[in-house]
Each structure stands twice: as C-alpha cells, then as structure tokens.
Amino acid sequence: MNKHMAIAIDGPSGAGKSSLARRCAEQQGFLYVDTGAIYRTLGLAVLRKGIDRRNENAVMELLPQLKVELKYNEEGEQRMFLDGEDVSSLIRQPEISLAASDVSAHGRVREYLLEMQRKLAREFNVIMDGRDIGTVVLPNAELKIFLTASPEARAQRRLLQLKEKGTEVSFDEVLKDIRYRDEQDSSRAAAPLRKAEDAVLLDTSDMTFDESYQALCDLIKRRREELTV
Ligand code: DC
C-alpha cells in the first residue's frame, strides 16, 4: 500500500504551475516533481538526433538508447540529465517546448515514462505537476488540483519570465505558442489535458502570484488537515 501522500497539479502551460507548486512543496516539506521537464528532455534528445518527432516509431526506437534521469541536488532542486549531461537550463528554450509537446502526444512514449513518475510517488510525499497526473499517472492522489488561467494572462506571465532570462520575443508570439500548445495538449488522443472529475479548479487569471500561492497552499493545508483528523 502507498503510505505516502500525493498531490496532483494539472493544467495548461504557463498557468504558473511549476513556480507555485515548487514553493508550496517547499513550504509543506513535499518533493516537487515537474513532469514536463521529462518530456522536455526527450524533446531535446529528438531535436539533437534530428529524428522526426511526429513519428511515434522513430521516437520509440530512440528511447531505449537514451539515459534520462531526474535527480535532486543538495538544495532539493530538480535537475534533468540526458546521457549524463545536466540539461536543466537547455530544456527551457522555446523550441524545446514545441518538441516536448510533439513527443508527448505519443501514447507509447507516455506509457514508457509512467513508471519513472509513479516510482517517485511511491517513495516520497510528492506534489507532482503535469497534464495527466490526476487523470492517468496518479489517479488515486489524495488531492487533485486543476490550475489554470486565461491564455492572455498566461502569455503575459511567460513573456515576463522570458524577458528576465534575456530572451526577446513578442507578446503575440508567446500567445500564439500558448494557444498552439493548449490545442495540441488538449486534443491529442493519448492522455489529453483535462480536469479530473474530482479535481479542484483553481483559476488564477485575476490573481497575483502571491494570491495564487496562498490559494494553492491553503487547498493543500486544508486537505492535509482533513486527512489527519
Ligand atoms: O509543463 P511544460 O510546459 O514544461 O511541459 C512541456 C510539454 O510536455 C507540454 O507541451 C505538455 C507535455 N506534458 C505532458 O504531456 N504531460 C505531462 N505530465 C507534462 C508535460
């Protein structure tokens, strides 16, 4: 039996899932798992190998040849390794987002990655964020949250993040990218992005980061209290 507690946070890209979930995990003493980083690492690998990422067989052939590792450094920060190389920063590039979205559309690729994600939830108390955590990866999670915001609000936030990192892009480009990924992540046949029936909806369109953080942490604290009663 699973004696650890799992919190699933799903939602579209740019809803602030990772920064919010990471902070709440720190506050609650949970391990934070960013599953998008796994798909991003595969996206980087297929780009480097130059294979057709829309071809499921070609991607599947590549997978056993890759060493994809998710590790935590001394500060408790998640790092991604591809064949021994720390690619945690590289996978944040915009072109990797699209490659990740493409490889994540393949059912067999998703299946291949399931155990890696479930193993973490068996071994630790986790706050895991992604697209299908509450629906597929951890359907028995003690708390499921669907965290979302309007495409415009998400584009605005993503733009700021990219600018801070020195990446020059326009609002329209970012919005277009967000809409494209929303469409692709929600319409794919394999584990599409959708709210689990028993997930709590948290829409942060009109909230500041601190308000969203409070709202998310409150949901988690309340659920933990309920479970210890
Ligand atoms: O959360 P993110 O933007 O880093 O995720 C990158 C891509 O990976 C995104 O387009 C959707 C996909 N993804 C997924 O299909 N399932 C997950 N659990 C996490 C991410």
Coordinates of C-alpha atoms and ligand atoms in Angstrom, one line a residue:
M1 CA 0.0 0.0 0.0
N2 CA 1.1 3.5 -0.7
K3 CA 1.8 5.2 2.6
H4 CA 2.9 8.5 1.0
M5 CA 0.7 11.4 0.2
A6 CA 0.4 12.6 -3.4
I7 CA -0.9 15.9 -4.7
A8 CA -1.6 16.1 -8.4
I9 CA -1.5 19.5 -10.1
D10 CA -2.5 19.7 -13.7
G11 CA -3.2 22.5 -16.1
P12 CA -2.2 24.2 -19.3
S13 CA 1.2 25.6 -19.9
G14 CA 2.1 29.0 -18.4
A15 CA -0.5 28.8 -15.6
G16 CA 2.3 29.1 -13.1
K17 CA 2.1 25.5 -12.0
S18 CA 5.8 24.9 -11.6
S19 CA 6.7 28.0 -9.7
L20 CA 3.6 27.8 -7.4
A21 CA 3.9 24.1 -6.9
R22 CA 7.6 24.3 -6.2
R23 CA 7.0 26.9 -3.5
C24 CA 4.1 25.1 -1.9
A25 CA 6.1 21.8 -1.9
E26 CA 9.0 23.6 -0.1
Q27 CA 6.5 25.0 2.5
Q28 CA 4.9 21.7 3.1
G29 CA 8.0 19.6 3.0
F30 CA 7.0 17.6 -0.1
L31 CA 9.1 16.6 -3.0
Y32 CA 8.3 18.7 -6.0
V33 CA 8.2 16.8 -9.3
D34 CA 7.9 18.7 -12.6
T35 CA 7.0 16.0 -15.1
G36 CA 7.0 18.5 -18.1
A37 CA 10.8 18.5 -17.6
I38 CA 10.9 14.8 -18.6
Y39 CA 9.0 15.5 -21.8
R40 CA 11.3 18.5 -22.5
T41 CA 14.4 16.3 -22.1
L42 CA 13.0 13.9 -24.6
G43 CA 12.2 16.9 -26.9
L44 CA 15.8 18.0 -26.7
A45 CA 17.0 14.5 -27.4
V46 CA 14.9 14.1 -30.6
L47 CA 16.0 17.6 -31.8
R48 CA 19.6 16.7 -31.3
K49 CA 19.3 13.4 -33.1
G50 CA 17.4 15.0 -35.9
I51 CA 14.7 12.4 -35.9
D52 CA 11.0 13.0 -37.0
R53 CA 9.4 13.7 -33.6
R54 CA 5.9 13.2 -35.0
N55 CA 6.8 9.7 -36.0
E56 CA 6.0 7.6 -32.9
N57 CA 8.0 4.5 -34.1
A58 CA 11.1 6.6 -34.6
V59 CA 10.8 8.2 -31.2
M60 CA 10.2 4.8 -29.6
E61 CA 13.3 3.4 -31.2
L62 CA 15.3 6.2 -29.8
L63 CA 14.0 5.9 -26.2
P64 CA 15.9 2.8 -25.0
Q65 CA 19.2 4.4 -26.3
L66 CA 18.8 7.4 -24.1
K67 CA 19.6 7.8 -20.4
V68 CA 17.0 10.2 -19.0
E69 CA 17.4 10.9 -15.3
L70 CA 15.5 13.0 -12.9
K71 CA 17.6 13.9 -9.8
Y72 CA 17.6 16.3 -6.9
N73 CA 20.6 18.4 -6.0
E74 CA 21.7 19.4 -2.4
E75 CA 19.3 22.3 -2.4
G76 CA 16.4 20.0 -3.2
E77 CA 16.1 21.3 -6.7
Q78 CA 15.0 19.0 -9.5
R79 CA 17.6 18.6 -12.3
M80 CA 17.3 16.7 -15.6
F81 CA 20.1 14.7 -17.1
L82 CA 20.4 13.4 -20.6
D83 CA 23.1 10.8 -21.1
G84 CA 24.9 12.2 -18.0
E85 CA 24.7 15.9 -19.1
D86 CA 22.8 18.3 -16.9
V87 CA 20.3 19.8 -19.4
S88 CA 18.0 21.6 -16.9
S89 CA 18.6 25.0 -18.4
L90 CA 18.8 24.0 -22.0
I91 CA 15.3 22.4 -21.9
R92 CA 13.7 25.8 -21.1
Q93 CA 14.3 27.1 -24.6
P94 CA 11.1 27.9 -26.6
E95 CA 11.9 25.5 -29.4
I96 CA 12.1 22.7 -26.8
S97 CA 8.5 23.4 -25.7
L98 CA 7.2 22.6 -29.1
A99 CA 9.4 19.5 -29.4
A100 CA 8.2 18.3 -26.0
S101 CA 4.6 18.9 -26.9
D102 CA 5.1 16.8 -30.0
V103 CA 6.8 13.9 -28.4
S104 CA 4.3 13.9 -25.5
A105 CA 1.4 13.3 -27.9
H106 CA 2.6 9.7 -28.5
G107 CA 0.7 7.1 -26.3
R108 CA 3.6 4.7 -26.2
V109 CA 6.1 7.4 -25.2
R110 CA 3.7 8.4 -22.3
E111 CA 3.5 4.8 -21.2
Y112 CA 7.2 4.4 -21.2
L113 CA 7.5 7.3 -18.8
L114 CA 4.8 6.2 -16.4
E115 CA 6.9 4.1 -14.1
M116 CA 9.5 6.8 -13.6
Q117 CA 6.8 9.1 -12.3
R118 CA 4.9 6.6 -10.2
K119 CA 8.1 5.4 -8.6
L120 CA 8.7 8.8 -7.1
A121 CA 5.2 8.9 -5.7
R122 CA 5.7 5.5 -4.1
E123 CA 8.9 6.7 -2.4
F124 CA 8.1 10.2 -1.3
N125 CA 5.3 12.6 -0.4
V126 CA 5.0 14.4 -3.8
I127 CA 3.5 17.4 -5.3
M128 CA 3.6 16.4 -9.0
D129 CA 2.7 18.8 -11.8
G130 CA 1.9 18.0 -15.4
R131 CA -1.1 17.4 -17.7
D132 CA -2.3 14.0 -16.8
I133 CA -1.2 13.5 -13.2
G134 CA -4.7 13.4 -11.7
T135 CA -6.2 11.5 -14.6
V136 CA -3.6 8.9 -15.5
V137 CA -0.3 9.0 -13.6
L138 CA -1.7 9.2 -10.0
P139 CA -5.5 8.6 -10.3
N140 CA -5.6 7.9 -6.5
A141 CA -3.8 11.1 -5.5
E142 CA -5.1 12.5 -2.2
L143 CA -5.7 15.9 -3.7
K144 CA -6.0 16.9 -7.3
I145 CA -5.9 20.5 -8.5
F146 CA -6.6 21.8 -11.9
L147 CA -4.6 25.1 -12.1
T148 CA -5.5 27.4 -15.0
A149 CA -5.6 31.0 -16.2
S150 CA -6.7 32.6 -19.4
P151 CA -4.4 32.3 -22.4
E152 CA -3.7 36.1 -22.3
A153 CA -2.8 36.1 -18.6
R154 CA -0.5 33.1 -19.2
A155 CA 1.1 34.7 -22.2
Q156 CA 1.8 37.9 -20.2
R157 CA 3.4 36.0 -17.4
R158 CA 5.5 33.8 -19.8
L159 CA 6.7 37.0 -21.6
L160 CA 8.0 38.4 -18.4
Q161 CA 9.8 35.2 -17.5
L162 CA 11.4 35.1 -20.9
K163 CA 12.4 38.7 -20.8
E164 CA 14.0 38.2 -17.4
K165 CA 16.1 35.5 -18.9
G166 CA 17.1 37.8 -21.8
T167 CA 15.0 36.0 -24.5
E168 CA 13.5 38.7 -26.8
V169 CA 10.0 37.6 -28.0
S170 CA 6.8 39.5 -28.7
F171 CA 3.5 39.1 -26.8
D172 CA 1.8 37.8 -29.9
E173 CA 4.4 35.2 -30.5
V174 CA 4.1 33.9 -26.9
L175 CA 0.3 33.9 -27.1
K176 CA 0.4 32.0 -30.4
D177 CA 2.7 29.4 -28.9
I178 CA 0.5 29.0 -25.8
R179 CA -2.7 28.6 -27.9
Y180 CA -0.9 26.1 -30.2
R181 CA 0.3 24.0 -27.2
D182 CA -3.1 24.3 -25.5
E183 CA -4.8 22.9 -28.6
Q184 CA -2.2 20.2 -29.1
D185 CA -2.1 19.1 -25.5
S186 CA -5.9 19.1 -25.1
S187 CA -6.8 17.5 -28.4
R188 CA -4.3 14.6 -28.5
A189 CA -5.7 11.1 -28.2
A190 CA -3.3 9.9 -25.6
A191 CA -4.0 11.3 -22.1
P192 CA -5.2 14.7 -23.2
L193 CA -5.1 17.6 -20.9
R194 CA -8.4 17.7 -19.0
K195 CA -9.6 18.3 -15.5
A196 CA -10.1 15.1 -13.5
E197 CA -13.7 14.9 -12.3
D198 CA -12.6 15.0 -8.7
A199 CA -10.1 17.8 -9.1
V200 CA -10.5 21.3 -7.5
L201 CA -10.4 24.1 -10.1
L202 CA -8.1 27.0 -9.4
D203 CA -8.3 29.8 -11.9
T204 CA -5.6 32.4 -11.3
S205 CA -6.3 34.8 -14.2
D206 CA -7.1 37.6 -11.8
M207 CA -4.7 36.7 -9.0
T208 CA -1.2 37.9 -8.4
F209 CA 1.5 35.4 -7.9
D210 CA 1.2 35.7 -4.1
E211 CA -2.5 35.3 -4.1
S212 CA -2.3 32.2 -6.3
Y213 CA 0.4 30.8 -4.0
Q214 CA -1.8 31.4 -0.9
A215 CA -4.8 29.8 -2.6
L216 CA -2.8 26.8 -3.6
C217 CA -1.1 26.3 -0.3
D218 CA -4.4 26.7 1.5
L219 CA -6.0 23.9 -0.5
I220 CA -3.1 21.7 0.3
K221 CA -3.1 22.5 4.0
R222 CA -6.8 22.0 4.3
R223 CA -6.6 18.6 2.6
R224 CA -3.8 17.5 4.9
E225 CA -5.7 18.6 7.9
E226 CA -8.8 16.6 6.7
L227 CA -6.6 13.5 6.3
T228 CA -5.1 13.7 9.7
V229 CA -8.5 14.1 11.5
Ligands
DC1 O1 4.8 21.8 -18.3 P1 5.7 22.0 -19.5 O2 5.3 23.2 -20.4 O3 7.2 22.1 -19.1 O4 5.5 20.7 -20.4 C1 6.2 20.6 -21.7 C2 5.3 19.7 -22.6 O5 5.1 18.4 -22.1 C3 3.8 20.2 -22.8 O6 3.6 20.7 -24.1 C4 2.9 19.1 -22.5 C5 3.8 17.9 -22.1 N1 3.5 17.3 -20.9 C6 2.6 16.3 -20.9 O7 2.1 15.9 -22.0 N2 2.3 15.6 -19.7 C7 2.8 16.0 -18.6 N3 2.5 15.3 -17.5 C8 3.7 17.1 -18.5 C9 4.0 17.7 -19.7

